[in-house]
Structure formats: structure tokens, C-alpha cells
């Protein structure tokens, strides 16, 4: 038998005890000092964040009139675990729902992502009478409380496309942007979207300590961490409400768009897309989604489609202005240049066709009467000019100069989603006709604003603004400033010079535009007595039926105050429908009222969509 | 002997008593914090648990003094008597006791409940000490593998194990108090100190490891691992002869038995016990809102305490009832949250100090009885400490046993007090008699 020193085992036993204690201490050090997850979890356990929603910023028009305001809205919130003893029957009565619906919503509030212990929305944006009835009895509805928010309200039902609308944030956005939580509102389109960060303000958070049953025990850190909601900043819109509303009235019953710009600043005075809708339709809870669906599926009128920014139209004859400017700038033509016209462009066998305007005209005359033949020649002069041995270079020169006016580019306005339009590239034509398979005459209809050329109405307005300014434009924008200090991004204060700077060229073109409003001109019928308007008609042929009526103009001739482009879809000759709309709006803006009530009446009454009044023209 | 009774603390180890008092005070402070709310602030409010605990503490003081007053010979003489009496009480409670939380292990005297299983610990300790002080379990290393020799060598070990296992069986299978029963395993430490071959402990430890491995990975994998480890170990350490080969094969057969029994044992556990093992080992998906709730909330409470803690009465997790059983089995969460890493380490050190102090005192005894009893005390305290704190920090499965001197509860406080103070009394008398 070996002599075992059993008392040595005390060391082993003691050592074992110490070892276990050491392991525990290391473990404690890890979870208490190193790992932060438990501290966060503890906060989540015990701290409930209560959100105070800020008031969304108001939007004023350029004269300080309220364009968009807010009204309080009340969401009924539920904490399912606390509803024991709730007077369910009278709650159902107040909300006008039945028991099945109540149980369905209750179940939804209990399931992920909601939780029976946390609040979720039970009834969204209650109507004022419902809220009033509910508030009286709220003490009987255990586990329910009312969360106050605000929703948009529009004093006048106008400018829907420009203002855009506010809707619930998408799940993806809420996951990406930490500011938003599901159920929050966010600007979805228009100004509401582009100025979301200014308008939304800042949510306030109040932290409360809760127990395991999510019952509030008190304020966290005595409210030291709490923040108040910061209201959104007001936005001063450059829109003239009166002009906008008047324009919308004139465009009623028509499809198309009107964009009015103040040339000296680039501020958008009116932006109309017709048919439009009442922006008040897209606020509110249940109604909102119903109305949205209705508008969304109106495939005949596409009321949600913002034609002013995203509908690309062939510009038609208004494009001749740019050709005339480029050709003069390149020294190819001057005021007295005359090209023949034989009811069409002679070199191509009378195509493009022209109308009877009494023989060859000089430059201003060609604009006033809108001679197609003249501008087919002008286009060829530019593309085939001697400076460029290869006509491809000539074409690219034309294309690049055109683009300096805006067509074919994003204008980078402060409105979301504008389309660039289209000024076809050399590569495109190489593909269509094959390399060396085309020349200037092949694409000569570009010169009169047809073929593949496409512009959005905003670009048309920008072109006329640039002409009104005699060579430059400001990026069109729809606000005057943000907040009470009226802060405006400096990119909107920067002049963009176009590719034509020869002042004489502008003189001649503007003379022609003025001539269009005089006897023999294409828009003579729309002359104004005491304002010198410079305009240009366009009749854009298109594959969708009758030509689109286009008209653009600025006024007065000196120190122009307003530049407008208007397009009315499938309305025929530009002088018939678009010119009255534009000139009436000019009168409204410059004088406050029209001297031609009969024209106003005729335009407002016209319902082109349903085909009435289409033939009762008599103007040409 | 008589001259000793002029001062009951004469010879009693002051350090042990001071540590005990400190732990009881800290325990009470934490019970107060765990139960604390603004409405009831009177510490003597007996409708609140801290008020009741004060009464229990008062009772414990009387018990402690009484133990010191009684002649030490009383405990040695009636060691088996205590054992038999408490065993009877633990069986009687099945018929006379009232059911609380699904288990019939409580005697009720009006408002007061007594759990006899708690007191079984010191009785078993006395009986074990009595038995081992009169018989040896040291094994003759030279014996031959014959049945007669085996019986001769292991008879006493067997009897000692019987003393431990009878109360374990009564409490586990009749009273269904797994936590209180499992504590008796701690006496293996005493047996080890008194000469039990270390091979048993190693073998038991390996079996436990194998059991866990088999649960975490698959049975087949763990069998392969066991085979590989055993082969490697025998190749390296064991001389190559026929006898060794038989032992190696035997060891492997035993290991296979453990592995194959794993599923059987696991499947015959109570559902909540399965879940607790799953939670500990991270088996399957643990729903933190259901089965994983306790441990997760306990870890959150302790983890959120940080280095220095949130301050006394400032804990949000324990105060607002996020942690279940926070005044009894999960009292350590309050310590962790409000006193932080410093406080929790302090409590562990204090408990460990007491345990090591008892070992130190045990080793200086002249009598075998006192030494063995002392080791029993430290083993029981350590087992409680390790399991209780281990479960709150996710290193042990959730087993409902109290933290000595800390957790709320009269029975456990009184039982630990009796356990400890009998030893203090024995130690005080160590110079007077050789038992």
C-alpha cells in the first residue's frame, strides 16, 4: 500500500474551487464589461420611445398665399396586452366596424412585426366626428390611445403634379434610412419629395421607463435625453396660385401641359399637367388608397402622369427658332436671307410640305408664317456648312448647340423625375440607315422639329425663356426659397449661356415672333391690345392621331416677365388651342384679367377629350 | 468544557462568523433592491419579502447562538439520529405537506413554510462524517481482481454512497425537487478528500463530457471521437500487454454505454429540463421569449450592469420584473446589475473566501469527524455557488437552488446557518477532545 498524502488533496480541492471562480469572473468580465449587446438589450427592455411627430412645413405661393397647409389627424393606437376590460362593443360602434373586423385588426396588432406588448395602429386617420365621439369614451377603451399627427390639406385643389403627395414610407426605405420607421409619412413625388428633408422637420423622442408588462413607470433619466419635435420649415414656392389655377381651368377637358417661367430668374410660375386631380384626394387613410387606385387605373386620362416633366412630344415648328438662331450665329444666313418655298421643300420633291403663305420670306417673315421649306434649307445650311468637311461633324455641331438650350438633357430642376427628351445621335442614324446611308436631306425634317426629336414641355418653356433673355437661362426651379430666410441653392442663381450669343440673331428671331402675332402671322388671332407678345406656333405631327397643338411665347418684348410653353394633345394647329391658353394666361399674369372674355369662355368650355367643340374653330 | 460556556464565542472562528454576517447583510440589501418599489419603503413591512427576510434573519441568529450553546458532543452523538429524523420528515412531508408550485415539499405553519429538504443537507453531512470517521474508504492499491477483494475494498465506499444517495432519491423522485436533490452530488468531493480513488472522478468527468458532446454533435461522431481518444491515450500511456488490452476494451465499452444512453436519458427528462439543457448548449432554436427567457433576461440584467453597476436601487431590469425569480434563485442578477462587475466579483470572492476558510479550518482539526464535516460544508456551499451563479451567466443549466445566505427564503437561510454553525462549534472545540 502506497502511502497517500490525503491532506495534499486539500490543494487540489481548493484549487478546483478557485479555478471555477476564476472562470466565472472572466465570464462576468466578458458580459459586463466587454460585450455591449446586453446593455442595448436592457435599454430595449426598459425604455419605450414615444415619438412626437413634427408639423410638416407649410408651402406658400410667390405672393405669400397658402398653397399647402396641415390639418390634425388622429390615429387610434392599440396595445393588445392592455386591452383587458375594454368596452369592445361601444368601440366597434364608434368606429363602425363589426366584431369580425375588430378581431382581425386585434390579431394583426399581435402578430409580427407588431407585438402584443407594443403599440400599433388600429384605425388610421380617423375622421373628425369619429375622433370626437371616440374621445368622449376613450377612458372606457383600455389599451387604446390616440396618436396625433398631421396630414396635408390644400386650400385650393390645384398644382397636384407640382406639389406631389405625401404617403407612407416604403418598407425598403424605412430599412435603409434610420430616420423613418414603418408607418411614417414621406414625400412621394413633386416638391414634397424633393424638399422632404426640409419639410419634414425632426421627430421628437420622449423616453419612458417601462416594466416587463410595458407599463410606463416614469421618464427615463428625468427627461434629460428627451427631444422636442422640430417643425418643418416653410417653403416659398415660385408658383403664382392665381395663374396656376387659371391655367388649370383653361386646360380643363384637354390633355397636355403648360409651363410658365419668369425668364429673369428661372422661377416656374405655373406648371400644369392636364388632366389633373384634386391633391386633397391623396390625403387621409382609407380614402387615400381608394382614390389612388382609381387615379392609377384611369388609363384613358392618366391623371397621375406629369406631362409637364415626363411627356416627350415632338416640338414641331417652334424648333425653327433654334435653327434660325444657330444658322445666324454661324453666319450662314442673315435677316434678308430668302429661301424658296413651293408649298413644300423643293429639293426633296415638296417634302416636308408647307402651307400657302405667299412666296419666299425673309428671316423674320419665315418665322411669322412658319415656313417649312425655309427651315429645311436652314437645317441643311447648318449641317452641310463648309466649316465642316464632313456633314457628320456639321450634324454634331447642330446637335450640341441645340443641347445648350436644354433639349436632350436633364434640366436638373428641383422636381424629381424629368425626362431628357431626345435629340438623335449620329450613332442612332448610323444604326437606322447604315453608315454612310444618310445625309442632311435624309433627316431634314429635324429642322422643323419633327422626326425623332422629342422635348418635354418644361424644355420648351426653357427654350423660350432663353430666347426671352437673349442668350441665357436659369435652371428652372419651383421655389423662391426655403424657410423664413428664403434660402435658395446657388445652382439656381447661376446663368447658363446657350450656344448662340449673337444679339442680332435674337433681334431677328424675336422680330419674327412678334410678327407671328401680327397680321399674316400664324397667331394673329391671339394678339393682345396692349402687350407686345412674341410667340411661335407649332403643329407637332405624331403617331397618336391629330397633331399636337404647340405654342410658346414670352411677353412683354422688352424686359420679359413671363415665358410660357403650352401643348394640347391632338388639338391640331398650334394657333387654335395652345395660343389662346398662353395669351390668356399672360393677360391674367400681367394685367390680372383678360380683355377677351369670349376667348376665355370658348377655351374653358372646350372639352377636347370627349371630342366636343373640336371643329368649331374658324381660326387659322 | 464547562469553562467554555462563559463565552459562547470562545474559540469560534471570528473571520468565518464575520464573513457570514457580511453575506447575510448583503443578501438582505439585494433582496430589498429586488423587491423595492416606491410604495413600500418600510424595511419592517412584513407584507414585503425583505420584511419577512428580516424575521428569518432574526431566527437564524437565534439558531446560530443556540448551536454554539449546545455541547459539541451532541452533534457527534446524534449524527445518525438527525439523519433518520430528517429522512422521516422528508417522507412525511409528502403526506402532511401542502403543495406549492406543483411540488409537495413544504410544511406549512400558518404563514410560514419550511422545506425539510434544505435541512437534509446538514443531517446527511453529520451522518457521512460519523460514518467516515470510523471507517476508511482508502483502497489497497495492490489488490487482485477478485470479487472477494473488490467487496472488501469498496464496501465502505458503497455505504458512504448509500448515505448520500438515499436523500437524493427521496428528494428527487418522491418530492420532485431536482435542484435540492442534485446538491448531494457535492459530497463526492468529501469522499475524494477521504481517499476515494481519483480514477472515479476522472471517469465521471469524462462520462459527463462525453454526454455533453453526444448531445451537441451526433452519437456516431462522439463514438468515433471517444474511440480515437481512448486509442491514442492507451497507445501513449499504457504498456502493451494482454491485461491492458482488456482494460482498454472495457473502457471503450463503458464509453459506448454512456454515448448510447445519452438519448435515452435526454428523452426521459422532463420537458423543462430538456429545454434548460438545450438553452445551455444552444441546441436547436431557442425562443428568447419562451424557454430562453429566464437565462437571456438574467444575462441582460447582469450584462447591463457594466463595470461599476447602475447603483443601488437603480437597476431597471431587476426592479421592473424583467428577471423572473429575481429575489430567490436569480438574486445574483440584482447584484450584477446594480453593483456591476466590481460587485459581482466581490460577492464571488466573499463566498469563495468563506468556502476556503472552512477548508482551512477543516484541515486543522484533530478529529476526523470535524474535518469530514467541514469538507461537507465547503462542498455544499461551493456547489450552490457554482450552480446558482453559473446559471445566471449562462454557464450552467437552470437548476433552482439558492445562492447561500443571499437568496430570499427562510428554509435555505436557516439550513445554511445550521450547516455552518455546527462546524464553527466543532472547530471551537477542536482542542478539547479527540473524537
CSV table of N, CA and C in Angstrom, one decimal, chain A residues 1-2 4 6-18 20-21 23-33 35 37-39 41-43 45-46 209-213 217 220, chain B residues 138 142 189 192-196 198 293 297 299-300 302-304 306-307 316-317 320-322 332 336 340-341 344-345 348-349 352 355-356 359 363 375 378 382 386 389-390 393 395-396:
chain,number,residue,atom,x,y,z
A,1,UNK,N,0.8,-1.2,0.0
A,1,UNK,CA,0.0,0.0,0.0
A,1,UNK,C,0.9,1.2,0.0
A,2,UNK,N,0.6,2.1,-1.0
A,2,UNK,CA,1.4,3.3,-1.1
A,2,UNK,C,0.9,4.3,-0.1
A,4,UNK,N,-0.4,7.4,0.9
A,4,UNK,CA,-1.1,8.5,0.2
A,4,UNK,C,-1.2,9.7,1.1
A,6,UNK,N,-3.2,12.2,1.9
A,6,UNK,CA,-4.5,12.7,1.5
A,6,UNK,C,-4.7,14.1,1.8
A,7,UNK,N,-3.9,14.6,2.8
A,7,UNK,CA,-4.1,16.1,3.1
A,7,UNK,C,-3.7,17.0,2.0
A,8,UNK,N,-2.9,16.4,1.0
A,8,UNK,CA,-2.5,17.2,-0.1
A,8,UNK,C,-3.7,17.5,-1.0
A,9,UNK,N,-4.7,16.6,-0.9
A,9,UNK,CA,-5.8,16.8,-1.7
A,9,UNK,C,-6.6,18.1,-1.4
A,10,UNK,N,-6.3,18.7,-0.3
A,10,UNK,CA,-6.9,20.0,0.0
A,10,UNK,C,-6.5,21.0,-1.0
A,11,UNK,N,-5.3,20.9,-1.5
A,11,UNK,CA,-4.8,21.9,-2.5
A,11,UNK,C,-5.6,21.7,-3.8
A,12,UNK,N,-5.8,20.4,-4.2
A,12,UNK,CA,-6.5,20.1,-5.4
A,12,UNK,C,-7.9,20.6,-5.3
A,13,UNK,N,-8.6,20.3,-4.2
A,13,UNK,CA,-10.0,20.8,-4.0
A,13,UNK,C,-10.0,22.3,-4.0
A,14,UNK,N,-9.2,22.9,-3.2
A,14,UNK,CA,-9.2,24.4,-3.1
A,14,UNK,C,-8.9,25.0,-4.5
A,15,UNK,N,-7.9,24.4,-5.1
A,15,UNK,CA,-7.5,24.9,-6.5
A,15,UNK,C,-8.7,24.8,-7.5
A,16,UNK,N,-9.4,23.7,-7.4
A,16,UNK,CA,-10.5,23.5,-8.3
A,16,UNK,C,-11.6,24.6,-8.0
A,17,UNK,N,-11.9,24.8,-6.7
A,17,UNK,CA,-12.8,25.9,-6.4
A,17,UNK,C,-12.4,27.2,-7.0
A,18,UNK,N,-11.1,27.5,-6.8
A,18,UNK,CA,-10.6,28.8,-7.3
A,18,UNK,C,-10.7,28.9,-8.8
A,20,UNK,N,-12.9,27.4,-10.8
A,20,UNK,CA,-14.2,27.7,-11.2
A,20,UNK,C,-14.6,29.1,-11.0
A,21,UNK,N,-14.2,29.6,-9.8
A,21,UNK,CA,-14.5,31.1,-9.5
A,21,UNK,C,-13.8,32.0,-10.6
A,23,UNK,N,-13.1,31.2,-13.7
A,23,UNK,CA,-13.8,31.1,-15.0
A,23,UNK,C,-15.0,32.0,-14.9
A,24,UNK,N,-15.7,32.0,-13.8
A,24,UNK,CA,-16.9,32.8,-13.6
A,24,UNK,C,-16.6,34.3,-13.7
A,25,UNK,N,-15.5,34.7,-13.1
A,25,UNK,CA,-15.1,36.1,-13.1
A,25,UNK,C,-14.8,36.6,-14.5
A,26,UNK,N,-14.1,35.7,-15.3
A,26,UNK,CA,-13.8,36.0,-16.6
A,26,UNK,C,-15.0,36.2,-17.5
A,27,UNK,N,-15.9,35.2,-17.2
A,27,UNK,CA,-17.2,35.3,-17.9
A,27,UNK,C,-18.0,36.6,-17.6
A,28,UNK,N,-18.0,36.9,-16.3
A,28,UNK,CA,-18.6,38.2,-15.9
A,28,UNK,C,-18.0,39.4,-16.5
A,29,UNK,N,-16.7,39.4,-16.6
A,29,UNK,CA,-16.0,40.5,-17.2
A,29,UNK,C,-16.4,40.6,-18.7
A,30,UNK,N,-16.5,39.5,-19.3
A,30,UNK,CA,-16.9,39.5,-20.7
A,30,UNK,C,-18.3,40.1,-20.9
A,31,UNK,N,-19.3,39.6,-20.2
A,31,UNK,CA,-20.7,40.1,-20.4
A,31,UNK,C,-20.9,41.4,-19.8
A,32,UNK,N,-20.2,41.8,-18.8
A,32,UNK,CA,-20.5,43.1,-18.2
A,32,UNK,C,-19.6,44.2,-18.7
A,33,UNK,N,-18.4,43.9,-19.1
A,33,UNK,CA,-17.5,45.0,-19.5
A,33,UNK,C,-17.2,45.0,-21.0
A,35,UNK,N,-18.8,43.0,-23.7
A,35,UNK,CA,-19.9,42.8,-24.6
A,35,UNK,C,-20.9,43.9,-24.4
A,37,UNK,N,-23.8,44.1,-26.1
A,37,UNK,CA,-25.2,43.8,-26.5
A,37,UNK,C,-26.2,43.7,-25.4
A,38,UNK,N,-25.7,43.4,-24.2
A,38,UNK,CA,-26.7,43.3,-23.1
A,38,UNK,C,-27.1,44.6,-22.6
A,39,UNK,N,-26.3,45.6,-22.7
A,39,UNK,CA,-26.7,47.0,-22.4
A,39,UNK,C,-27.7,47.5,-23.3
A,41,UNK,N,-29.7,45.6,-25.1
A,41,UNK,CA,-30.9,44.8,-24.8
A,41,UNK,C,-31.7,45.3,-23.6
A,42,UNK,N,-30.9,45.8,-22.6
A,42,UNK,CA,-31.6,46.3,-21.4
A,42,UNK,C,-32.3,47.5,-21.7
A,43,UNK,N,-31.7,48.4,-22.5
A,43,UNK,CA,-32.4,49.6,-22.9
A,43,UNK,C,-33.7,49.3,-23.7
A,45,UNK,N,-35.4,46.7,-23.4
A,45,UNK,CA,-36.3,46.1,-22.5
A,45,UNK,C,-37.1,47.2,-21.8
A,46,UNK,N,-36.4,48.1,-21.3
A,46,UNK,CA,-37.0,49.0,-20.3
A,46,UNK,C,-37.3,50.4,-20.7
A,209,UNK,N,-39.4,54.9,-19.0
A,209,UNK,CA,-39.1,53.6,-18.4
A,209,UNK,C,-40.3,52.7,-18.3
A,210,UNK,N,-40.2,51.5,-18.7
A,210,UNK,CA,-41.4,50.6,-18.6
A,210,UNK,C,-41.0,49.4,-17.8
A,211,UNK,N,-42.0,48.7,-17.3
A,211,UNK,CA,-41.7,47.5,-16.6
A,211,UNK,C,-41.9,46.3,-17.6
A,212,UNK,N,-41.8,45.1,-17.1
A,212,UNK,CA,-41.9,44.0,-18.0
A,212,UNK,C,-43.2,43.9,-18.8
A,213,UNK,N,-44.2,44.5,-18.2
A,213,UNK,CA,-45.5,44.5,-18.9
A,213,UNK,C,-45.7,45.7,-19.8
A,217,UNK,N,-43.4,53.5,-16.2
A,217,UNK,CA,-43.1,53.7,-14.8
A,217,UNK,C,-42.7,55.1,-14.5
A,220,UNK,N,-37.4,58.5,-18.5
A,220,UNK,CA,-36.0,58.0,-18.5
A,220,UNK,C,-35.0,59.1,-18.2
B,138,UNK,N,-10.1,4.2,2.0
B,138,UNK,CA,-8.9,4.1,1.2
B,138,UNK,C,-8.7,2.7,0.7
B,142,UNK,N,-2.8,-2.7,-4.2
B,142,UNK,CA,-2.2,-3.9,-4.7
B,142,UNK,C,-3.2,-5.0,-4.9
B,189,UNK,N,-17.0,15.2,-3.3
B,189,UNK,CA,-15.7,16.0,-3.0
B,189,UNK,C,-15.2,15.5,-1.6
B,192,UNK,N,-13.7,12.1,-2.0
B,192,UNK,CA,-12.4,12.3,-2.6
B,192,UNK,C,-11.3,12.7,-1.6
B,193,UNK,N,-11.7,13.7,-0.8
B,193,UNK,CA,-10.7,14.1,0.3
B,193,UNK,C,-10.4,12.9,1.2
B,194,UNK,N,-11.3,12.0,1.4
B,194,UNK,CA,-11.1,10.9,2.4
B,194,UNK,C,-10.5,9.7,1.7
B,195,UNK,N,-10.2,9.8,0.5
B,195,UNK,CA,-9.4,8.7,-0.1
B,195,UNK,C,-10.0,8.0,-1.3
B,196,UNK,N,-11.1,8.5,-1.8
B,196,UNK,CA,-11.7,7.9,-3.0
B,196,UNK,C,-10.7,8.1,-4.1
B,198,UNK,N,-8.9,8.8,-7.4
B,198,UNK,CA,-9.1,9.9,-8.4
B,198,UNK,C,-9.7,9.4,-9.7
B,293,UNK,N,-36.1,32.6,-22.1
B,293,UNK,CA,-36.4,34.0,-21.5
B,293,UNK,C,-35.6,34.2,-20.2
B,297,UNK,N,-32.8,37.0,-20.0
B,297,UNK,CA,-33.1,38.2,-19.2
B,297,UNK,C,-32.1,38.4,-18.1
B,299,UNK,N,-29.0,37.3,-18.2
B,299,UNK,CA,-27.7,37.8,-18.8
B,299,UNK,C,-27.8,39.3,-19.1
B,300,UNK,N,-29.0,39.7,-19.6
B,300,UNK,CA,-29.2,41.1,-19.9
B,300,UNK,C,-29.0,42.0,-18.7
B,302,UNK,N,-27.5,41.3,-15.8
B,302,UNK,CA,-26.1,41.3,-15.3
B,302,UNK,C,-25.2,42.1,-16.3
B,303,UNK,N,-25.4,41.8,-17.6
B,303,UNK,CA,-24.5,42.4,-18.6
B,303,UNK,C,-24.7,43.9,-18.6
B,304,UNK,N,-25.9,44.4,-18.3
B,304,UNK,CA,-26.2,45.9,-18.4
B,304,UNK,C,-25.6,46.6,-17.2
B,306,UNK,N,-22.5,46.7,-16.4
B,306,UNK,CA,-21.2,47.3,-16.7
B,306,UNK,C,-20.2,47.1,-15.6
B,307,UNK,N,-19.2,48.0,-15.6
B,307,UNK,CA,-18.1,47.7,-14.7
B,307,UNK,C,-18.4,48.1,-13.2
B,316,UNK,N,-32.9,48.9,-13.7
B,316,UNK,CA,-34.2,48.9,-14.4
B,316,UNK,C,-34.6,47.5,-14.7
B,317,UNK,N,-33.7,46.6,-14.8
B,317,UNK,CA,-34.1,45.2,-15.3
B,317,UNK,C,-34.7,44.4,-14.1
B,320,UNK,N,-38.0,46.2,-12.4
B,320,UNK,CA,-39.3,46.2,-13.1
B,320,UNK,C,-39.6,44.8,-13.6
B,321,UNK,N,-39.1,43.8,-12.8
B,321,UNK,CA,-39.6,42.5,-13.0
B,321,UNK,C,-39.3,41.8,-14.3
B,322,UNK,N,-38.2,42.3,-15.0
B,322,UNK,CA,-37.9,41.6,-16.2
B,322,UNK,C,-37.3,40.2,-15.9
B,332,UNK,N,-28.6,36.9,-8.0
B,332,UNK,CA,-27.3,37.4,-8.4
B,332,UNK,C,-27.5,38.5,-9.6
B,336,UNK,N,-25.5,41.9,-10.1
B,336,UNK,CA,-24.8,42.2,-11.3
B,336,UNK,C,-25.2,43.5,-11.9
B,340,UNK,N,-22.5,46.0,-10.6
B,340,UNK,CA,-21.6,45.8,-11.8
B,340,UNK,C,-20.6,44.7,-11.6
B,341,UNK,N,-19.6,44.8,-12.4
B,341,UNK,CA,-18.5,43.7,-12.3
B,341,UNK,C,-17.8,43.7,-11.0
B,344,UNK,N,-20.2,42.0,-8.4
B,344,UNK,CA,-20.4,40.6,-8.6
B,344,UNK,C,-19.1,39.8,-8.2
B,345,UNK,N,-18.0,40.4,-8.7
B,345,UNK,CA,-16.7,39.7,-8.3
B,345,UNK,C,-16.5,39.7,-6.8
B,348,UNK,N,-18.6,37.0,-5.3
B,348,UNK,CA,-17.9,35.7,-5.6
B,348,UNK,C,-16.7,35.5,-4.6
B,349,UNK,N,-15.9,36.5,-4.5
B,349,UNK,CA,-14.7,36.4,-3.6
B,349,UNK,C,-15.1,36.2,-2.2
B,352,UNK,N,-16.3,32.6,-1.9
B,352,UNK,CA,-15.2,31.8,-2.1
B,352,UNK,C,-14.3,31.8,-0.8
B,355,UNK,N,-15.7,29.6,1.8
B,355,UNK,CA,-15.5,28.2,1.5
B,355,UNK,C,-14.1,27.8,1.8
B,356,UNK,N,-13.1,28.6,1.3
B,356,UNK,CA,-11.7,28.2,1.5
B,356,UNK,C,-11.3,28.3,3.0
B,359,UNK,N,-12.4,25.1,4.5
B,359,UNK,CA,-11.4,24.1,4.2
B,359,UNK,C,-10.2,24.2,5.1
B,363,UNK,N,-8.9,21.4,7.9
B,363,UNK,CA,-7.6,20.7,7.8
B,363,UNK,C,-6.9,20.8,9.1
B,375,UNK,N,-15.4,19.6,5.4
B,375,UNK,CA,-15.3,19.4,3.9
B,375,UNK,C,-16.7,19.4,3.3
B,378,UNK,N,-18.0,22.9,3.0
B,378,UNK,CA,-17.4,23.7,1.9
B,378,UNK,C,-17.9,23.1,0.6
B,382,UNK,N,-20.0,25.4,-2.0
B,382,UNK,CA,-19.4,25.6,-3.3
B,382,UNK,C,-20.3,25.1,-4.4
B,386,UNK,N,-21.6,27.6,-7.4
B,386,UNK,CA,-21.2,27.4,-8.8
B,386,UNK,C,-22.4,27.2,-9.6
B,389,UNK,N,-24.7,30.8,-9.6
B,389,UNK,CA,-24.2,31.9,-10.4
B,389,UNK,C,-24.0,31.4,-11.9
B,390,UNK,N,-23.5,30.2,-12.0
B,390,UNK,CA,-23.3,29.6,-13.3
B,390,UNK,C,-24.6,29.7,-14.2
B,393,UNK,N,-25.3,33.3,-15.5
B,393,UNK,CA,-24.4,33.9,-16.6
B,393,UNK,C,-24.3,32.9,-17.7
B,395,UNK,N,-23.6,29.6,-17.9
B,395,UNK,CA,-22.6,28.5,-18.0
B,395,UNK,C,-23.1,27.2,-17.4
B,396,UNK,N,-24.3,27.3,-16.8
B,396,UNK,CA,-24.9,26.0,-16.2
B,396,UNK,C,-26.4,26.0,-16.6
